[in-house]
Short mmCIF file of C-alpha atoms and ligand atoms in Angstrom, two decimals:
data_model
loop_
_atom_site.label_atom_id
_atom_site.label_comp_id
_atom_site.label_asym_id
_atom_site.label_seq_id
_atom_site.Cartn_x
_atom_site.Cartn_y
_atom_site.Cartn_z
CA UNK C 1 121.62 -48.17 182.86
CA UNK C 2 118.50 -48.96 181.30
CA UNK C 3 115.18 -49.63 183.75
CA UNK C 4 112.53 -51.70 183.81
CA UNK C 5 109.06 -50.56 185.00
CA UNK C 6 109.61 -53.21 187.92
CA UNK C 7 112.51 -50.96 188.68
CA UNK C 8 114.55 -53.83 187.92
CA UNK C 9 118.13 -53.53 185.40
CA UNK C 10 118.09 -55.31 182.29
CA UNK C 11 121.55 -55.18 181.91
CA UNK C 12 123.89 -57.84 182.45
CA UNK C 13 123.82 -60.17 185.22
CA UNK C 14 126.67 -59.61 186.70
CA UNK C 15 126.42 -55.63 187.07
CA UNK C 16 125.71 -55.42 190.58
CA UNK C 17 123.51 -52.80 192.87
CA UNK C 18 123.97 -52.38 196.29
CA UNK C 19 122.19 -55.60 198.59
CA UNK C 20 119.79 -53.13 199.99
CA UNK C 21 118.44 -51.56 196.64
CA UNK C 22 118.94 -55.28 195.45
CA UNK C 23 116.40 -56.89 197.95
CA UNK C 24 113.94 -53.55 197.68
CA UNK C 25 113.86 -54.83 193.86
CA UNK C 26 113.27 -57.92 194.06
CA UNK C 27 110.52 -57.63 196.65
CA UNK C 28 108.87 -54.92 194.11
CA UNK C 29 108.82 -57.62 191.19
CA UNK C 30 107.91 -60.62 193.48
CA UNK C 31 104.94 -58.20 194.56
CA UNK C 32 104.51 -57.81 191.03
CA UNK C 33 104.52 -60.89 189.73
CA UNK C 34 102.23 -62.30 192.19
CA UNK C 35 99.56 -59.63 191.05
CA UNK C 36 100.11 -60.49 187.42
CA UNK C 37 99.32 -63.94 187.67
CA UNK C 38 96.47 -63.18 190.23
CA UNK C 39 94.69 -61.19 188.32
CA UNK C 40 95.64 -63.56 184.90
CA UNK C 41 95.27 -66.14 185.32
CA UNK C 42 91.69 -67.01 186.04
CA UNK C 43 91.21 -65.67 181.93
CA UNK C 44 94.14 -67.67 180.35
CA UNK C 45 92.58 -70.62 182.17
CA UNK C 46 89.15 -69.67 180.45
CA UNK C 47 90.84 -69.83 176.88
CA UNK C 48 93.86 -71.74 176.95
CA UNK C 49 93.44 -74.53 179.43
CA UNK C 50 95.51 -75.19 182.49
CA UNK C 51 98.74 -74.75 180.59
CA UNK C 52 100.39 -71.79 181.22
CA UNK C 53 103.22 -72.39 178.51
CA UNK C 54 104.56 -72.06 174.97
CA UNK C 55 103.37 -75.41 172.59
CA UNK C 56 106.19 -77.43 171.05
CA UNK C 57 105.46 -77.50 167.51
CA UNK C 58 106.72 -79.81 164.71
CA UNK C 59 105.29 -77.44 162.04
CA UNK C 60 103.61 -74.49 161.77
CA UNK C 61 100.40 -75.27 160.05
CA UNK C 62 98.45 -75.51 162.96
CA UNK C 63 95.37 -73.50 163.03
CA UNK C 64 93.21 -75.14 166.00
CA UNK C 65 92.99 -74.35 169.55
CA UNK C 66 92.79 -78.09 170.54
CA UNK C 67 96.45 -78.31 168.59
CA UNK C 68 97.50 -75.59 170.81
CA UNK C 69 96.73 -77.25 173.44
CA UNK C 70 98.23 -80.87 172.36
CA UNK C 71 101.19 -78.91 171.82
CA UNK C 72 101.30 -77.88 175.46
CA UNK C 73 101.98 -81.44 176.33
CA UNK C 74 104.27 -81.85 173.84
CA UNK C 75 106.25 -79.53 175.57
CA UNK C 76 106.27 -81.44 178.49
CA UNK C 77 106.79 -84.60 176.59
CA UNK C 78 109.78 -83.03 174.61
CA UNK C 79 111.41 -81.50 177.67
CA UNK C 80 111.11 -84.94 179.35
CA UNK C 81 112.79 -87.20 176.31
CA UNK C 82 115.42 -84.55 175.96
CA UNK C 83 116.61 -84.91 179.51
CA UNK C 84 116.68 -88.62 179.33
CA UNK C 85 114.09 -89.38 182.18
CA UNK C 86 113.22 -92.70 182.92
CA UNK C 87 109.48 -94.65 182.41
CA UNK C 88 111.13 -97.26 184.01
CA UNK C 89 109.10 -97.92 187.24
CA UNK C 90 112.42 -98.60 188.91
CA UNK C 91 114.07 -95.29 187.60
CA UNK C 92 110.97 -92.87 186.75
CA UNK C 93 110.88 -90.14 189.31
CA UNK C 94 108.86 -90.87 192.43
CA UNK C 95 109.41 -86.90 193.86
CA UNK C 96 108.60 -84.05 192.00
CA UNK C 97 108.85 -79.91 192.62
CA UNK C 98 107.50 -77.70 189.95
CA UNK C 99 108.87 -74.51 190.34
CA UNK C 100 106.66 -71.88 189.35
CA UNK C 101 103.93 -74.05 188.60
CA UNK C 102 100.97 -71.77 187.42
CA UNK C 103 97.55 -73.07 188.07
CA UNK C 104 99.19 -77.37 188.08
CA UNK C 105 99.30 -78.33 184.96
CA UNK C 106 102.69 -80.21 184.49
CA UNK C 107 102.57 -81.24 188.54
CA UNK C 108 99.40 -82.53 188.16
CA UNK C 109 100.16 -84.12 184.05
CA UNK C 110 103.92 -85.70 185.42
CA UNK C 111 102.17 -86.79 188.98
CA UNK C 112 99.78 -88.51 186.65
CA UNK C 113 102.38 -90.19 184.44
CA UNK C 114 104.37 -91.47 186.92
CA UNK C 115 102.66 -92.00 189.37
CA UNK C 116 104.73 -89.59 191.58
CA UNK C 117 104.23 -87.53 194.26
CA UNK C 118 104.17 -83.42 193.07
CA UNK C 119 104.71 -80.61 194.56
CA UNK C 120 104.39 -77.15 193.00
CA UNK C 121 105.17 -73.77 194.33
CA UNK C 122 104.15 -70.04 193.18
CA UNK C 123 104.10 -66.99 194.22
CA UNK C 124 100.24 -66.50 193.30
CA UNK C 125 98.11 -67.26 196.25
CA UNK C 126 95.26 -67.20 193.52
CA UNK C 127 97.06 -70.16 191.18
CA UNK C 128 97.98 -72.06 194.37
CA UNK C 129 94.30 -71.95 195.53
CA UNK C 130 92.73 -72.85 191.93
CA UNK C 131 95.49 -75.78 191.51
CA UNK C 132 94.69 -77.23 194.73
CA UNK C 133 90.91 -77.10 193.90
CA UNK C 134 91.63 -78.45 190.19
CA UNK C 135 93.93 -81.24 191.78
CA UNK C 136 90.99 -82.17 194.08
CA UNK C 137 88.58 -82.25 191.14
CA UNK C 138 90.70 -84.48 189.11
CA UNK C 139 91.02 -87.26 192.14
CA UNK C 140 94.69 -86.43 193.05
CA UNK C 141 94.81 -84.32 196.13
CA UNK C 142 96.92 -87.43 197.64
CA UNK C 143 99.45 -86.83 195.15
CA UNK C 144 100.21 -83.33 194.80
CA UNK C 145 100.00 -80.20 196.40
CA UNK C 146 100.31 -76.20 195.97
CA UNK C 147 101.70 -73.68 198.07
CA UNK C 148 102.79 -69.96 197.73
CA UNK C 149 106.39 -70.31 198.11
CA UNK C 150 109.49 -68.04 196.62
CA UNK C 151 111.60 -70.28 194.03
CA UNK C 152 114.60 -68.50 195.68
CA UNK C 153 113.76 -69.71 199.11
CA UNK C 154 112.18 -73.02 198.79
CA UNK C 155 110.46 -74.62 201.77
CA UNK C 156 112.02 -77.91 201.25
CA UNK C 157 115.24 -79.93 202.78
CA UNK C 158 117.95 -80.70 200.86
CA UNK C 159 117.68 -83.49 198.43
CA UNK C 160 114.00 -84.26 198.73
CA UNK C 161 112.84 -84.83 194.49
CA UNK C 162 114.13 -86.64 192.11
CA UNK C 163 113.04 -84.54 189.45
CA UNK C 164 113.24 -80.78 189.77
CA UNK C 165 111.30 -79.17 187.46
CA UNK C 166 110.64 -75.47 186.30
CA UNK C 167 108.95 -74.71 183.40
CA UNK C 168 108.80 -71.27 181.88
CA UNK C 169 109.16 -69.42 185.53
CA UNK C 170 113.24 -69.05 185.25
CA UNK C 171 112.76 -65.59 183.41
CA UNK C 172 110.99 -64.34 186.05
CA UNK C 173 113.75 -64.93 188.56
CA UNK C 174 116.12 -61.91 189.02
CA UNK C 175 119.17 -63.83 190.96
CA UNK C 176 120.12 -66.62 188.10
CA UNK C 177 122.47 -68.31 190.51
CA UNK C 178 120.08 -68.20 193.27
CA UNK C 179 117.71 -69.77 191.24
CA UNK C 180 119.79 -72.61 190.06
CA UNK C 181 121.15 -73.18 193.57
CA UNK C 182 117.94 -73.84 195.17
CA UNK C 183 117.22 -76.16 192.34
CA UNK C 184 120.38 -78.01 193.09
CA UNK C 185 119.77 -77.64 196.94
CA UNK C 186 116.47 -79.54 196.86
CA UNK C 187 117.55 -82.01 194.28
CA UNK C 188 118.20 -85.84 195.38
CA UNK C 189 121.83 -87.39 194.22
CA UNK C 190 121.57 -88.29 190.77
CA UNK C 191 118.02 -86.41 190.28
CA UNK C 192 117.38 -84.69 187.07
CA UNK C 193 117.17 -81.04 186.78
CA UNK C 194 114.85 -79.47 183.30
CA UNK C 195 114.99 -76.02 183.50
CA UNK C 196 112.70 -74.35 180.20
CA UNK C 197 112.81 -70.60 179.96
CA UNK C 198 113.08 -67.68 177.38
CA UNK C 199 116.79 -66.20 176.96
CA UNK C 200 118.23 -63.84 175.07
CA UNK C 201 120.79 -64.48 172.40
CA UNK C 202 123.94 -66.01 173.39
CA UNK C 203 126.61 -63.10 173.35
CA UNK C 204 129.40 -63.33 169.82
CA UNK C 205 132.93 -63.78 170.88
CA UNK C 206 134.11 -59.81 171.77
CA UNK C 207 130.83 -58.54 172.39
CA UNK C 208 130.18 -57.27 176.09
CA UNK C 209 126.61 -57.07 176.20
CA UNK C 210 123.50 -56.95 173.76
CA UNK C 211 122.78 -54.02 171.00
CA UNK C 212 120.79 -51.38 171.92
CA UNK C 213 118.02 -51.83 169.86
CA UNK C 214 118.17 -55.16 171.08
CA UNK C 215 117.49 -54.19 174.49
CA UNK C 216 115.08 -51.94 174.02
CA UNK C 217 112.72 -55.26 173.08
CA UNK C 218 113.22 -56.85 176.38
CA UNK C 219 113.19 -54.10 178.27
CA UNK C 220 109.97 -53.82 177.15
CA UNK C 221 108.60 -57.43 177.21
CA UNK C 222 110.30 -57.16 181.35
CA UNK C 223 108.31 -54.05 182.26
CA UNK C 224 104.99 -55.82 181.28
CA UNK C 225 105.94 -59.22 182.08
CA UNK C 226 107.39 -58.43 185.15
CA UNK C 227 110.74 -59.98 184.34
CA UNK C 228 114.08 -59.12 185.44
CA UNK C 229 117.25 -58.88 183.37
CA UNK C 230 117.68 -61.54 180.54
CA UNK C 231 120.23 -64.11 180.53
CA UNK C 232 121.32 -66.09 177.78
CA UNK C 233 121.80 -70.25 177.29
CA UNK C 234 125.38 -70.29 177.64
CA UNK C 235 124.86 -68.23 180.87
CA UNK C 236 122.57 -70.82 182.59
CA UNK C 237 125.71 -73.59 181.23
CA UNK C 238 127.80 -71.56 182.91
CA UNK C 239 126.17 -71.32 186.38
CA UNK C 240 125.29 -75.26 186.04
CA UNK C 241 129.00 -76.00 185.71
CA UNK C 242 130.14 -73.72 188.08
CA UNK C 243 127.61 -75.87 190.78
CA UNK C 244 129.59 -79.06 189.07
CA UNK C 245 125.93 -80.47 187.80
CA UNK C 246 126.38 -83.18 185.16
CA UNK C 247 125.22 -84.18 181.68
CA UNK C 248 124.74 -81.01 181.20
CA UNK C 249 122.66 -79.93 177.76
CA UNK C 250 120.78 -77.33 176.56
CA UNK C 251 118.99 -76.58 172.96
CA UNK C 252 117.27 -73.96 171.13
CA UNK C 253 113.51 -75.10 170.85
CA UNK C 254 112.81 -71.15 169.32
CA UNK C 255 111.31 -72.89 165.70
CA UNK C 256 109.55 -74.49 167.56
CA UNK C 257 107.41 -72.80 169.38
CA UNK C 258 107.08 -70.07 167.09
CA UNK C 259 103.49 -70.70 165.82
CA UNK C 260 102.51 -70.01 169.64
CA UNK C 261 101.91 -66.08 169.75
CA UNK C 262 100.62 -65.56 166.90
CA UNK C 263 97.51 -68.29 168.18
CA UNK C 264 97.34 -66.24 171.44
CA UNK C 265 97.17 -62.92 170.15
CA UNK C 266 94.74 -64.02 167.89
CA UNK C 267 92.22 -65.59 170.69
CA UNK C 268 93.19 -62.15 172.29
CA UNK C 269 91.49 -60.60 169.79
CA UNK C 270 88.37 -63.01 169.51
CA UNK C 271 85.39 -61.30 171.24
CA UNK C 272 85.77 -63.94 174.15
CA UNK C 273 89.38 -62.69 174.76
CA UNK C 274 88.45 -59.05 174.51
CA UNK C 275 86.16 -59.75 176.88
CA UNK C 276 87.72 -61.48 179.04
CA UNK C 277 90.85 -59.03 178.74
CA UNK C 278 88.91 -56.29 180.26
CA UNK C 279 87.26 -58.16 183.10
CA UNK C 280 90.36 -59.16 184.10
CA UNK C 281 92.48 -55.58 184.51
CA UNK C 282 95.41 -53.68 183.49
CA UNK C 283 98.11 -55.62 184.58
CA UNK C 284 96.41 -58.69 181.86
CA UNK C 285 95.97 -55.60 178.93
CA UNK C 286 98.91 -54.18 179.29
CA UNK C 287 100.56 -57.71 179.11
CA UNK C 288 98.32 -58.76 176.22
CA UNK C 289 99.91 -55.41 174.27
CA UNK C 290 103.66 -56.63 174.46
CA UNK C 291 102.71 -60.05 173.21
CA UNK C 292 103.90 -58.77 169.37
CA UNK C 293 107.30 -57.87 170.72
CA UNK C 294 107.33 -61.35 171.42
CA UNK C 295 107.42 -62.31 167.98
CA UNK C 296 109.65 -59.80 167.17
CA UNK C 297 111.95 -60.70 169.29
CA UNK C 298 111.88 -64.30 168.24
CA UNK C 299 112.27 -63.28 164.31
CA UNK C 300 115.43 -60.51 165.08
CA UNK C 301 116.88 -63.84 167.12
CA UNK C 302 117.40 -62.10 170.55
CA UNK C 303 114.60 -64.28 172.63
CA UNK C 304 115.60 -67.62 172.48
CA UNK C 305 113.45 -70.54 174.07
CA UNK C 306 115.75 -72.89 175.45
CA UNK C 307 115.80 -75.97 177.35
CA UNK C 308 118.67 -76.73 179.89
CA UNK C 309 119.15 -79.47 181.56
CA UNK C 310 121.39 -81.99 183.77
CA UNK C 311 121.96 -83.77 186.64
CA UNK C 312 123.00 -83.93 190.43
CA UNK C 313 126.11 -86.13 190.87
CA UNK C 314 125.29 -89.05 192.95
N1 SAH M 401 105.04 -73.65 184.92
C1 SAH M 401 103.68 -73.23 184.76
C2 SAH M 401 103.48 -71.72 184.86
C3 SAH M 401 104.38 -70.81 184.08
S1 SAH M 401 103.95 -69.10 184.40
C4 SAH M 401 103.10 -73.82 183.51
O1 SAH M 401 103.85 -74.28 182.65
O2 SAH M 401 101.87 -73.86 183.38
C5 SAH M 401 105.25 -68.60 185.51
C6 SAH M 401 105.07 -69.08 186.93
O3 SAH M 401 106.27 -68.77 187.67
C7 SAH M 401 103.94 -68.43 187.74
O4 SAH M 401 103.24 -69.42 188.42
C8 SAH M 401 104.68 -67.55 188.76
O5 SAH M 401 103.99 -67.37 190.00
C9 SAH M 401 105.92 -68.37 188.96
N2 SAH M 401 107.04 -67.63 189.58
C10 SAH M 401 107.68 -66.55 189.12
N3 SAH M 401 108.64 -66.17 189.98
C11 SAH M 401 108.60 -67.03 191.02
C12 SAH M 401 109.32 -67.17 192.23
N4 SAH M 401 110.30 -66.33 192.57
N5 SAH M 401 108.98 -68.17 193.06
C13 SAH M 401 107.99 -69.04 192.76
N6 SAH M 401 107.27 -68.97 191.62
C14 SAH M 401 107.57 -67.97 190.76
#
């Protein structure tokens, strides 16, 4: 079975380990993960903004940070018009969670847009403390609010938002159904659920699990990323259908995004990110290194960037 450095399996999701090596596991990466983005995310911040996401591009000749970062909010724009939500004051969404929120950015950009009240959870006491402080600096600290909370255990009652959003966290989650449950759980009747995370490849008809080669890539990108095992699109289907969620859809946004990496590795490389790299510490380097399997993995077609989405029956 092949290993992560997290000590966690990228093999298939539903080869199983026993609950107590399971839960060891999964307290390693959560350890991990909140390190990562502590130490991070204070330099991303510095030279990409407070997005901490892929663009959404419509073509790739885009050469200038400020595109990058219009592209950010594409995303968010994109993920929103593909799930249908409503600007309608009566039907926009007037409850938000962002799961796995980073340093704010989409709590604080949807709070804005809707005038809705956000709130975002991480595991990062360092992002939670620096999006409180930027949410306070922009004039909403009325309207939304971080905490350090575990996307698997959310500290919310049932059916609280009416729009349940997680952008770009869901690979970092190592029980998929877990993850989707508690997104269900704390969803209101009829709210809208946008999940937008990497994948691997769906699986062809016959085949049990991905090549070798294939794996090899992830496994890599986990043990520096500090992601679990992969999924793929039509697994995340799956588990929405099996929770009877409705309108369900999902795409492949991969083109898109594709002129992303290539921008941050090469502001990694500018004298600013080099700099910046090495203040911040290993965990940030040793991220910054896997960033080309990236795009190899997007051009041999076994990272996917999808968007899934649907809805909680009424
Ligand atoms: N959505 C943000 C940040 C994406 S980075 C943005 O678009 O800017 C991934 C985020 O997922 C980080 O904030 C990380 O702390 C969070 N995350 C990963 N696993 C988590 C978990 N189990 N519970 C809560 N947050 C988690």
């Amino acid at each position: 079975m092949a290993t992560t450095a997290v000590g966690v399996s990228a093999t298939p999701m539903t080869e199983k380990l026993t609950a107590a090596d399971d839960d060891q596991q999964q307290q390693k990466l959560k350890k991990g993960i909140a390190e990562f983005y502590d130490e991070s995310s204070g330099m991303w911040e510095n030279i990409w903004g407070e997005h901490m996401h892929h663009g959404y591009y419509n073509s790739d000749d885009v050469v200038e940070l400020s595109d990058h970062r219009s592209a950010q909010i594409r995303m968010i724009e994109q993920a929103l018009t593909f799930a249908s939500v409503s600007d309608d004051p009566e039907k926009k969404p007037k409850t938000i969670v962002d799961v796995g929120c980073g340093i704010g950015g989409s709590s604080r950009y949807l709070a804005r847009k809707y005038g809705a009240e956000c709130h975002g959870i991480t595991l990062s006491p360092v992002q939670a403390e620096r999006a409180n402080a930027l949410a306070a600096a922009q004039g909403l600290a009325d309207k939304v609010s971080f905490q350090v909370a575990d996307a698997l255990n959310q500290p919310f009652s049932d059916g609280k938002f009416d729009l349940v959003w997680s952008m770009e966290s869901g690979e970092h989650m190592p029980d998929k159904l877990k993850f989707v449950s508690e997104l269900t759980r704390v969803a209101a009747p009829g709210a809208t659920i946008i999940i937008v995370t990497w994948c691997h490849r769906d699986l062809n008809p016959g085949e049990k699990s991905l090549r070798p080669e294939e794996e090899k890539i992830l496994n890599k990108i986990c043990s520096s990323f500090y992601l679990p095992a992969w999924c793929s699109t039509a697994d995340y289907v799956k588990l929405l259908e099996s929770l009877s969620l409705q309108d369900i859809k999902s795409a492949d946004w991969s083109g898109n995004v594709a002129p992303f990496w290539p921008a941050v590795i090469k502001t990694a490389l500018s004298w600013k990110g080099i700099t910046s790299l090495l203040r911040s510490g290993w965990k940030s380097i040793r991220g910054a290194m896997v960033m080309p399997l990236m795009i190899e993995g997007f051009k041999k077609d076994v990272i996917k960037f999808s968007i899934i989405t649907c809805k909680k029956p009424e």
